[in-house]
Every structure is written in structure tokens, then in C-alpha cells.
CSV table of C-alpha atoms and ligand atoms in Angstrom, one decimal:
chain,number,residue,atom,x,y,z
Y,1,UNK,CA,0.0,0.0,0.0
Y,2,UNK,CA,0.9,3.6,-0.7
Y,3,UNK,CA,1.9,5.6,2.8
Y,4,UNK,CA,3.7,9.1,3.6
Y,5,UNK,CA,7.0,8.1,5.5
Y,6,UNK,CA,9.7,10.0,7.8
Y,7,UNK,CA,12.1,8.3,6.9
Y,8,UNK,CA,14.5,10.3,9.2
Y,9,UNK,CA,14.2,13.7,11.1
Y,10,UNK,CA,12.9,16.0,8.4
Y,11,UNK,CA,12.9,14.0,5.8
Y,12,UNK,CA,9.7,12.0,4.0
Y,13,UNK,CA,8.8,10.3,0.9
Y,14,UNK,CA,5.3,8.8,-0.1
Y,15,UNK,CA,6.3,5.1,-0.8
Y,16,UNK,CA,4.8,1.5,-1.3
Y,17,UNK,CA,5.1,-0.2,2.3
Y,18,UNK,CA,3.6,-3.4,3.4
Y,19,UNK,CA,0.3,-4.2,4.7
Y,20,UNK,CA,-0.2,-3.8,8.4
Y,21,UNK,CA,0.1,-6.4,10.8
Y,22,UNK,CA,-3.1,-7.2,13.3
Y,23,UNK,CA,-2.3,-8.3,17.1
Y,24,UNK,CA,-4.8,-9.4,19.6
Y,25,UNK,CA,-7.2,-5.9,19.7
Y,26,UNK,CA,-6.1,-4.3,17.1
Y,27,UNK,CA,-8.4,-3.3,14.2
Y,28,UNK,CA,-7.0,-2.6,10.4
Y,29,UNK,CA,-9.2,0.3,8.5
Y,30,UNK,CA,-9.5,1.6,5.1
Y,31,UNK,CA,-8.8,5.5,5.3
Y,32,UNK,CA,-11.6,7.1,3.8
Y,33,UNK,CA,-9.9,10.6,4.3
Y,34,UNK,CA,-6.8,11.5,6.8
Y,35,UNK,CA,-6.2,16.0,7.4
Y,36,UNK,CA,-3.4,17.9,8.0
Y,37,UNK,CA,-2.6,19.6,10.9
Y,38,UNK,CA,0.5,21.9,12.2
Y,39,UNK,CA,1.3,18.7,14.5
Y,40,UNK,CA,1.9,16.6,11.0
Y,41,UNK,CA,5.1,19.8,10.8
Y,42,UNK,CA,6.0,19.5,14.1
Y,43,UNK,CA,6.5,15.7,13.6
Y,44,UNK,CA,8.0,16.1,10.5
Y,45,UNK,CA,10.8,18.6,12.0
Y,46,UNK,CA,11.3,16.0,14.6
Y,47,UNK,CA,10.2,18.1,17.0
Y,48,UNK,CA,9.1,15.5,19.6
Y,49,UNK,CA,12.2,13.3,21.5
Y,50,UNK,CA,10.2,10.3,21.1
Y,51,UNK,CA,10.4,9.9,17.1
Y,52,UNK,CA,10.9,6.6,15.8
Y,53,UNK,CA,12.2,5.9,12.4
Y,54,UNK,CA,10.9,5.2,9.6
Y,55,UNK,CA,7.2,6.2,10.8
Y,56,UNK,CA,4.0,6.7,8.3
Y,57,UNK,CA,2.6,10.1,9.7
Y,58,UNK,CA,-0.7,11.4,10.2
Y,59,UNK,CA,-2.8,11.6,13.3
Y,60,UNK,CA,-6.6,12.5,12.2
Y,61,UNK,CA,-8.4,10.3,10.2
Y,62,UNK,CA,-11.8,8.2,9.3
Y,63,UNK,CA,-12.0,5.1,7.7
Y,64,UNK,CA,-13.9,1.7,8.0
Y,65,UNK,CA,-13.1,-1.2,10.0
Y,66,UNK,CA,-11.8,-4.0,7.1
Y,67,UNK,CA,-10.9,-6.4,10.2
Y,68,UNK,CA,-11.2,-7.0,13.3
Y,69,UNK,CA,-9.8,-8.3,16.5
Y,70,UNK,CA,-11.4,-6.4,18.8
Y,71,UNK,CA,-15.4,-7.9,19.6
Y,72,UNK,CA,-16.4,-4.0,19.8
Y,73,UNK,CA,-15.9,-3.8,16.2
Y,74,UNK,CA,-16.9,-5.2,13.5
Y,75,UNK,CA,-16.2,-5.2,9.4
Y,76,UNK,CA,-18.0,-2.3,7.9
Y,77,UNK,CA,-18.5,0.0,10.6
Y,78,UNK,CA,-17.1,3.9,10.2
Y,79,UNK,CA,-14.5,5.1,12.9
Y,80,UNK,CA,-12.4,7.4,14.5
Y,81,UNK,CA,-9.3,7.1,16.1
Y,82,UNK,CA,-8.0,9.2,18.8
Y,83,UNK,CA,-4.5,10.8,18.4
Y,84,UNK,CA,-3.0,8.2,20.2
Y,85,UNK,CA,-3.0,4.8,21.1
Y,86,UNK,CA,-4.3,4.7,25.1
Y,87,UNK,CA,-3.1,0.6,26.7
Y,88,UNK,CA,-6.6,0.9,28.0
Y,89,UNK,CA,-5.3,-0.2,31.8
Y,90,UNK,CA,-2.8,2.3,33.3
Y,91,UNK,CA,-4.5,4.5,36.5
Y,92,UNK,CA,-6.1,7.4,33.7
Y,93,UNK,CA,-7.6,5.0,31.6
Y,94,UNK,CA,-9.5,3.2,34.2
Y,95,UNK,CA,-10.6,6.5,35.3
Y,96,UNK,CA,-12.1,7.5,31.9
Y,97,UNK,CA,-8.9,10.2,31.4
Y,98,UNK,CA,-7.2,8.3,28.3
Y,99,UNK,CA,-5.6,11.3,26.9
Y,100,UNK,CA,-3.3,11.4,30.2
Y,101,UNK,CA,-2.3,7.2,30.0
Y,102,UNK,CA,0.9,7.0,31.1
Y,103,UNK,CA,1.7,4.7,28.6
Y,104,UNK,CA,0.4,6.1,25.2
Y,105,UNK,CA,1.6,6.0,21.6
Y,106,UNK,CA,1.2,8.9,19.7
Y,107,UNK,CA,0.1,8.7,15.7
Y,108,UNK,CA,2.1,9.7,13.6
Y,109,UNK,CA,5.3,9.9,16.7
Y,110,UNK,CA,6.0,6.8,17.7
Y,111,UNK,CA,3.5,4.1,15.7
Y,112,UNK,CA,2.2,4.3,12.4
Y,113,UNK,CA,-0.3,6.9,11.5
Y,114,UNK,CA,-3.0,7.3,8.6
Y,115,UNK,CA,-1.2,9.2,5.6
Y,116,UNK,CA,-1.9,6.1,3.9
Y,117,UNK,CA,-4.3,3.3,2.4
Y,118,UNK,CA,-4.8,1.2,5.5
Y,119,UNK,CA,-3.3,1.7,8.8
Y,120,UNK,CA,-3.4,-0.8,12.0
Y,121,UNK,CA,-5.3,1.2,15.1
Y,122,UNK,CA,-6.0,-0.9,18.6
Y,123,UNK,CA,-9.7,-1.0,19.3
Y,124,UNK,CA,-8.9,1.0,22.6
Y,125,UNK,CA,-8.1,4.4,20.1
Y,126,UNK,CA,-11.4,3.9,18.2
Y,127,UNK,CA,-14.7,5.7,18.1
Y,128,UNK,CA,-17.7,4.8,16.0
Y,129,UNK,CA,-19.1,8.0,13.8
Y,130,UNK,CA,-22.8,8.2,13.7
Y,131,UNK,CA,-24.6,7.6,10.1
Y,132,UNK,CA,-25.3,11.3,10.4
Y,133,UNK,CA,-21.8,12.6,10.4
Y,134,UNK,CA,-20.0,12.7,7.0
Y,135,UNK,CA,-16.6,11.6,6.6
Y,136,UNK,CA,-15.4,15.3,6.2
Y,137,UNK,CA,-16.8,16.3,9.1
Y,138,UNK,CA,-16.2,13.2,11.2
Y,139,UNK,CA,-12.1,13.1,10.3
Y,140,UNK,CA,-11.8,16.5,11.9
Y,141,UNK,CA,-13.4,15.8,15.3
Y,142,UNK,CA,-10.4,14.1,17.1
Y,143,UNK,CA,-8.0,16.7,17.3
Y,144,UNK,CA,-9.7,19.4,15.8
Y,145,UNK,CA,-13.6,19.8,17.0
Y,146,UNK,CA,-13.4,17.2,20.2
Y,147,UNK,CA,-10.7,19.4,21.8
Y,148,UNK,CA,-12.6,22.5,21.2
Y,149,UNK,CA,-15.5,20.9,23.2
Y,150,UNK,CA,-13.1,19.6,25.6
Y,151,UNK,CA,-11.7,22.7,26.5
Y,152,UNK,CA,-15.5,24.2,26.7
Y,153,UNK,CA,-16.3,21.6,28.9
Y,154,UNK,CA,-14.0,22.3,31.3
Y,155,UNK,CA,-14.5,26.2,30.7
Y,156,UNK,CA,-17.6,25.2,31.7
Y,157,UNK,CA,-19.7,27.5,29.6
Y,158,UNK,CA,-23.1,28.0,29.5
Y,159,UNK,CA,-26.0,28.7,27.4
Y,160,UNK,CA,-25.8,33.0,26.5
Y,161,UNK,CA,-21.9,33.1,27.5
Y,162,UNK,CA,-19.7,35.1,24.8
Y,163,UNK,CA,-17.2,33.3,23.2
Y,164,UNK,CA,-14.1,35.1,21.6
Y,165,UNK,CA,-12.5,32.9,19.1
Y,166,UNK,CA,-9.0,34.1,17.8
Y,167,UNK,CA,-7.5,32.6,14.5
Y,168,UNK,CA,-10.9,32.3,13.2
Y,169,UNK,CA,-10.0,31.3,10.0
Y,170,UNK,CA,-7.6,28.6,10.9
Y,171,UNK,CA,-8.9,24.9,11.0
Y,172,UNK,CA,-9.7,24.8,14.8
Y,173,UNK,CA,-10.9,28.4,14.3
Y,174,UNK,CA,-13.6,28.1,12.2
Y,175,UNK,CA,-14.9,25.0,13.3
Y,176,UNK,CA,-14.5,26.4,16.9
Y,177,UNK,CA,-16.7,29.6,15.7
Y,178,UNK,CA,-19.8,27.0,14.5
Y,179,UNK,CA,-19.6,24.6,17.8
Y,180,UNK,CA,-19.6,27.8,20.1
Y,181,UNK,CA,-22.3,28.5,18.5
Y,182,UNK,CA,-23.8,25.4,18.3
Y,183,UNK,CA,-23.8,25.2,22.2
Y,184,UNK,CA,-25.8,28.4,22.8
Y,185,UNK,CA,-22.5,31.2,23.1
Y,186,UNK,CA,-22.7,34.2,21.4
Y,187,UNK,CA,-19.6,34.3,19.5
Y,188,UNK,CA,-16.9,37.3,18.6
Y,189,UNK,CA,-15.0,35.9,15.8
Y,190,UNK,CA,-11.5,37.7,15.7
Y,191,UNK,CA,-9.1,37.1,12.2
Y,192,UNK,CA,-6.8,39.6,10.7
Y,193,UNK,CA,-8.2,39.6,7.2
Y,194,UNK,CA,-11.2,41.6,5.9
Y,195,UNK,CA,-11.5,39.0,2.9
Y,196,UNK,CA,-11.9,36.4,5.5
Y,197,UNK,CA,-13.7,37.8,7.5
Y,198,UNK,CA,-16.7,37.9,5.6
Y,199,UNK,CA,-16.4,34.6,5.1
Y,200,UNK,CA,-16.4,33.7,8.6
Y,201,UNK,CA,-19.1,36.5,9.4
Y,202,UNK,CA,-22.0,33.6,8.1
Y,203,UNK,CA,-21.2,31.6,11.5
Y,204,UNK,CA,-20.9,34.1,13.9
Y,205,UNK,CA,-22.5,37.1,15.9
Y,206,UNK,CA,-19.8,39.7,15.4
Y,207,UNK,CA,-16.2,39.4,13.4
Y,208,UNK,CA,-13.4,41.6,14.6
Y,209,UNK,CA,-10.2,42.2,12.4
Y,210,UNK,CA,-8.6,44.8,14.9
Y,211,UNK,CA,-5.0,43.5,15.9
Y,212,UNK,CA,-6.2,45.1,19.5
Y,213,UNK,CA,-9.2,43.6,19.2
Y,214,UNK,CA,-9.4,43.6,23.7
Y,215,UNK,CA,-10.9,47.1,23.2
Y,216,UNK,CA,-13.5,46.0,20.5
Y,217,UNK,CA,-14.5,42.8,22.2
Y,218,UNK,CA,-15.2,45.2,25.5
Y,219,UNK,CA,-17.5,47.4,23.4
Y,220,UNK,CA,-19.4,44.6,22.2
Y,221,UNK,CA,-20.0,43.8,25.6
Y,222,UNK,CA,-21.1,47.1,27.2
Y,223,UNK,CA,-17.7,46.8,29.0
Y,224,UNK,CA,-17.9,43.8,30.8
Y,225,UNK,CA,-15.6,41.5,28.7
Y,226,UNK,CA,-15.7,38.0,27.4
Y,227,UNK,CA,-16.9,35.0,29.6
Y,228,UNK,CA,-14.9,32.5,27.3
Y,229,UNK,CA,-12.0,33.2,24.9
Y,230,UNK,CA,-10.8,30.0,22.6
Y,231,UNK,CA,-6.9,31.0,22.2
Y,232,UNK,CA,-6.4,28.9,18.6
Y,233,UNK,CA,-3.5,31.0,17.6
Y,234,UNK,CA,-0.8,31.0,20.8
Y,235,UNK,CA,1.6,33.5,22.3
Y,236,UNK,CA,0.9,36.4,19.4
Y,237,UNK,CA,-2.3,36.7,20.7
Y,238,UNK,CA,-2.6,35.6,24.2
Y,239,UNK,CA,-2.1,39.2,25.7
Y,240,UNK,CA,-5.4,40.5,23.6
Y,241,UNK,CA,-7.0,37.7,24.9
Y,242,UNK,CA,-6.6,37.9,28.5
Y,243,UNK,CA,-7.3,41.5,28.1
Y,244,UNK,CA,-10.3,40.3,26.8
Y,245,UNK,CA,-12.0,38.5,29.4
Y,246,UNK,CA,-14.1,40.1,31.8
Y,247,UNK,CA,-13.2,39.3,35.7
Y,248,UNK,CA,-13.6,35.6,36.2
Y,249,UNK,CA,-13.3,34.6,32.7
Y,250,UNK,CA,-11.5,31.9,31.3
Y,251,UNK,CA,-9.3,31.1,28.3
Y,252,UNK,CA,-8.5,28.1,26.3
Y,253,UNK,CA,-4.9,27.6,24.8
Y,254,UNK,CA,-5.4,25.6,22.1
Y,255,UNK,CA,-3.2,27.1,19.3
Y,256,UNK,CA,0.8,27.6,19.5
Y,257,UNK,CA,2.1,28.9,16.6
Y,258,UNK,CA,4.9,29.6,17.5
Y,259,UNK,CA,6.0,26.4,19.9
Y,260,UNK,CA,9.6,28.1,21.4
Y,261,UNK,CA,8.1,30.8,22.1
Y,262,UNK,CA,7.7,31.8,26.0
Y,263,UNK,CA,4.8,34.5,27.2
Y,264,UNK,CA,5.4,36.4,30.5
Y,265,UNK,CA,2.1,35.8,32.5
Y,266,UNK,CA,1.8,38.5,35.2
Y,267,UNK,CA,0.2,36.6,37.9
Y,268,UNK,CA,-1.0,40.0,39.6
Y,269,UNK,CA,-3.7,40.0,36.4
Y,270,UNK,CA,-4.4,36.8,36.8
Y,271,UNK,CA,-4.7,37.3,40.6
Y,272,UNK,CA,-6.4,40.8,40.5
Y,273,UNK,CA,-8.9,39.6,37.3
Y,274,UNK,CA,-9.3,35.9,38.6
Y,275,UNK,CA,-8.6,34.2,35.2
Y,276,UNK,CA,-8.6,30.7,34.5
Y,277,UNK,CA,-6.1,29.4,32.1
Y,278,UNK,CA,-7.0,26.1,30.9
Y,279,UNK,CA,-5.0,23.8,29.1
Y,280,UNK,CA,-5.8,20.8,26.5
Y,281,UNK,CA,-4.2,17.9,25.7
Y,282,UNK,CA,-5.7,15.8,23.3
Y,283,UNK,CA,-9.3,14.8,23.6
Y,284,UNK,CA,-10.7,11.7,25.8
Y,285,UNK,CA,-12.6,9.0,24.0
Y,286,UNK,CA,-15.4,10.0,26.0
Y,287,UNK,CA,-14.9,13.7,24.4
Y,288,UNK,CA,-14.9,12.3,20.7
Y,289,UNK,CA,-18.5,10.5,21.2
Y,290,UNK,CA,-20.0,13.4,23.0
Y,291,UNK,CA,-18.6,15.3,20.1
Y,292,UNK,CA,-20.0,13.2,17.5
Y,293,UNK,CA,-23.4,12.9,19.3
Y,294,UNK,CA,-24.0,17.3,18.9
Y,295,UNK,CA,-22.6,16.8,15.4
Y,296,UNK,CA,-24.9,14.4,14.1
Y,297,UNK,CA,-27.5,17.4,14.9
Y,298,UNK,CA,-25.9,19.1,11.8
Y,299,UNK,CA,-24.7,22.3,13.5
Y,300,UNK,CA,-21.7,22.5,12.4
Y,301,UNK,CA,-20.5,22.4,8.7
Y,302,UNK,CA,-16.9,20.9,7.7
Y,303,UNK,CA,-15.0,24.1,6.2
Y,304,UNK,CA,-12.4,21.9,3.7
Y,305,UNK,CA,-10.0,24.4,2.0
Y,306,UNK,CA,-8.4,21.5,-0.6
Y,307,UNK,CA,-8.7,17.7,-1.0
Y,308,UNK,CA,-5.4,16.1,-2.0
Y,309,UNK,CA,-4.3,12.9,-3.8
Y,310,UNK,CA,-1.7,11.0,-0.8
Y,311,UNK,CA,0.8,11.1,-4.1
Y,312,UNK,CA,0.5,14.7,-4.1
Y,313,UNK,CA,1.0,15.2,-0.4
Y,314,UNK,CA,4.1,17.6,-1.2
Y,315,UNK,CA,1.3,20.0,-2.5
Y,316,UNK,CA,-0.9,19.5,0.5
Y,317,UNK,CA,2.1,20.5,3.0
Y,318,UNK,CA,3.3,23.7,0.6
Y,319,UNK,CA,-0.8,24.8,0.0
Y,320,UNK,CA,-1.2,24.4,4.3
Y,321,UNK,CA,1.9,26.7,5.4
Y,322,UNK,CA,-0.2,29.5,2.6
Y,323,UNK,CA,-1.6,31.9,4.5
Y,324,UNK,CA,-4.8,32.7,2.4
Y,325,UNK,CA,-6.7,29.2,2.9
Y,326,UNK,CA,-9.9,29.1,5.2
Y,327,UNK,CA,-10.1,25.6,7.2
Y,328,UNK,CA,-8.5,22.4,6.7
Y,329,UNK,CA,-6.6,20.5,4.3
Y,330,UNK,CA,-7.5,16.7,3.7
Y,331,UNK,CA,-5.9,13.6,2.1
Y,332,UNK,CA,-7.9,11.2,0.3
Y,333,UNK,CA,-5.8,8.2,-0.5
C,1,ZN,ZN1,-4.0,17.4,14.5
C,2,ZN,ZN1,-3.6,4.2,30.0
């Protein structure tokens, strides 16, 4: 079969590799569509320590199940696997936490991802997509939509709350935009293009293309501030952000553009404003079903900028890193 390889740090080539091999729980699928993602760059600089060599990348993907040796799935049915490979027994997984097992695999890291025709996933990574949830919007709920609603969750917000989303444009961005939305938030959209704006202007309440957009967001709230900001872009933007929130609001990180980069956090705001910065891994298991489940309401439209051939998956990389593309970029192999 035809798969994307790192064959060393930096370096990749898409090649003919063998079949996978099925152990006891594992599950082999047919990709119906794998994205790209600024993790698929990260890997491919070698970014991570724990690499391994030659590795096929790719970490979000839907396929069906061809075969099965794991009794919760059978032949035929559509899935989703998580971004990595949870043993299924450590202290977190028995607790329902899977994206903090202590003993993980990561796609695309350290076993094989889905930049390819067929890849080998264990049962304990998978997720089945409901009939109503297309492919195109099912491959982007791992690490794109279910860790939107993670982060949510956890912000706890609630039906009416305001939702800034910065980097609205991006792939989490404009998908973050319609599942605010889709949960009851009002939503303040921020991007820095006026072409794109309109674009994203459909899904939202309010679009801001100010680079202080703090000041705007404060208007549009008779002063009082955001309840909720979704940070999808990283440390460019994080100070507009928390300037943001109104007191007792919290943010999201999501987005780190720029992954060396540190941000001095002056705990007398956070103190004074009583912020809460929340983190997020990658999404729980239990995340991607709930996740599924509000998408199968059709709330939320998949926004796919290009569909590439795996063979052309040089193109796919050079169209991602251009800056004038709204959502994501998929591979169809
Ligand atoms: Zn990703
Ligand atoms: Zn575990």
C-alpha cells in the first residue's frame, strides 16, 4: 500500500510499504480521508524526542473497519481514532482520562499513522461516527472539533456566554466559531483579514479584524468582557486575549504557533482579574462520542479548504503553510 514516511528527522517520501500487521485488539481500517494539521510539521521537523524511524505520519483520520480483532468492532462500521494509542489499563484510563495514559503511543510519533491506504489502530483508540456525520466532518473531530469541546467543557460555559475565538480562520478556528455557537455562546469571531472575514461572518455574531481587538471585544460587551476566549492562535495573541475576558473569565490555549516561544504571565492580572487558564491535551474518548453525538445534529458544517491525492502530499504540506486558505486540508488516499 501507498503511505507518507519519515524516513528520518525532516525527511519523508510517499512510498509502497507493506500491509499492516493485526495483534490481539487491534483493528486494520480503510482510510476514507486523513487532514493535515500543524502537528503533521512539528512531527515532520522532529520536534518530539520520542520519534521513531521510519514512521508513516498522520494523526486525524476516518476510515472503515476491514478487520477485526477487537469484539467491539466489527467489518463495515465507520470510525475514528483518537491521536493516540491509550493501553486501555494504566491508573487514567481506568478513570475514563485516556488522553493522560501513562503509557500512550502517539500517531504519527512513535507508531504508524494514517497518511496512507490502510493503517493498524487498537480497538482501545477507536470511536464509531454516527450515520449522520459525514466523513469530512467526522475526520476533523479528534484533534480538531473534540478538543474545542473539551476545553469548553471544562471552561464550563453555558447557554448565552460570549465566546471570543481568535485565529478564526484557521482549521480549529472556524470549526471552533460553529460549535460555540452550536452550544448556545454568542460568538466574537477575531481574524486579521477583511476577505476572510466575511467569510467567517455567516457563523458568527460579530467578526473583529482589529490586531487590538481587547478594546472592541469590551464594546461589544457594554464593557464587561468575554466569559470564554478560545486562544487557537498562541503567544501572538494571548495578551489580547486575556485583556479580553471580563473578571472571572477563562481562556483556552489551544493554538501555539509559534511552539519556542515563552509568554510572561503577570500573575498580579491573573490574581487581580481571577482568570482561569485552561490547558488541553488531546481529547478523551469520552470527548470524541459526545462530540459526534451534537454533530450528528448538523450544526456545524466541515469548512475543507483543498482535498489532495496521498501522491500529491508535497502540494498538500506547501498549500497548508499559505496563509490565504480558510479551514482544513484533507488527504484522500
Ligand atoms: Zn491534528
Ligand atoms: Zn492508560
Amino acid at each position: 500500500m501507498k503511505a507518507v514516511v519519515i524516513y528520518e528527522r525532516g525527511k519523508y517520501e510517499v512510498r509502497d510499504v507493506p500491509m499492516p500487521r493485526l495483534n490481539d485488539g487491534d483493528v486494520l481500517i480503510k482510510i476514507n480521508y486523513a487532514a493535515l494539521c500543524y502537528r503533521d510539521l512539528l512531527q515532520l521537523a522532529g520536534y518530539y524526542p520520542r520519534m521513531k524511524y521510519p514512521v508513516i505520519l498522520g494523526h486525524e483520520a476516518v476510515g472503515v473497519v476491514i478487520e477485526s480483532r477487537d469484539p467491539r468492532f466489527k467489518p463495515g462500521d465507520r470510525v475514528v481514532p483518537l491521536l493516540h494509542e491509550p493501553d486501555g489499563t494504566c491508573e487514567f484510563c481506568m478513570r475514563g482520562l485516556d488522553s493522560y495514559c501513562i503509557n500512550a503511543l502517539s500517531y504519527g510519533e512513535n507508531v504508524d499513522g494514517f497518511f496512507a491506504e490502510y493503517a493498524r489502530v487498537s480497538g482501545n483508540a477507536l470511536v464509531k461516527v454516527p450515520n449522520e456525520v459525514p466523513d469530512e466532518l467526522a475526520v476533523l473531530v479528534p484533534c480538531v472539533i473534540a478538543m474545542v469541546y473539551k476545553g469548553l467543557k471544562r471552561a464550563g460555559l453555558t447557554h448565552g456566554e460570549t465566546v471570543v475565538v481568535t485565529g478564526a480562520s484557521g482549521g480549529v478556528g472556524i470549526h471552533a466559531v460553529q460549535l460555540a455557537k452550536a452550544l448556545g455562546a454568542r460568538v466574537i469571531a477575531v481574524t486579521r483579514s477583511p476577505d476572510k472575514a466575511k467569510f467567517i461572518r455567516q457563523f458568527t455574531d460579530d467578526v473583529i479584524t482589529e490586531q487590538r481587538f481587547s478594546k472592541v471585544v469590551k464594546d461589544l460587551t457594554n464593557g464587561v468582557g468575554a466569559d470564554v476566549v478560545i486562544e487557537a492562535v498562541g503567544t501572538p495573541t494571548l495578551d489580547e486575549s486575556l485583556k479580553s475576558l471580563r473578571s472571572g473569565g477563562r481562556v483556552v490555549v489551544i493554538g501555539n504557533v509559534n511552539p519556542d516561544e515563552s509568554y510572561p504571565l503577570r500573575l498580579g492580572y491573573l490574581i487581580l482579574k481571577d482568570v482561569v487558564v485552561i490547558g488541553n491535551v488531546r481529547s478523551n474518548r469520552s470527548d470524541v462520542a459526545e462530540t459526534l453525538r451534537i454533530l450528528s445534529r448538523g450544526l456545524v458544517r466541515p469548512i475543507v479548504a483543498a482535498t489532495y491525492p496521498l501522491d500529491k502530499f508535497s502540494d498538500a504540506l506547501d498549500f497548508m503553510r499559505n496563509n490565504s486558505r480558510i479551514g482544513k486540508v484533507l488527504i484522500k488516499p
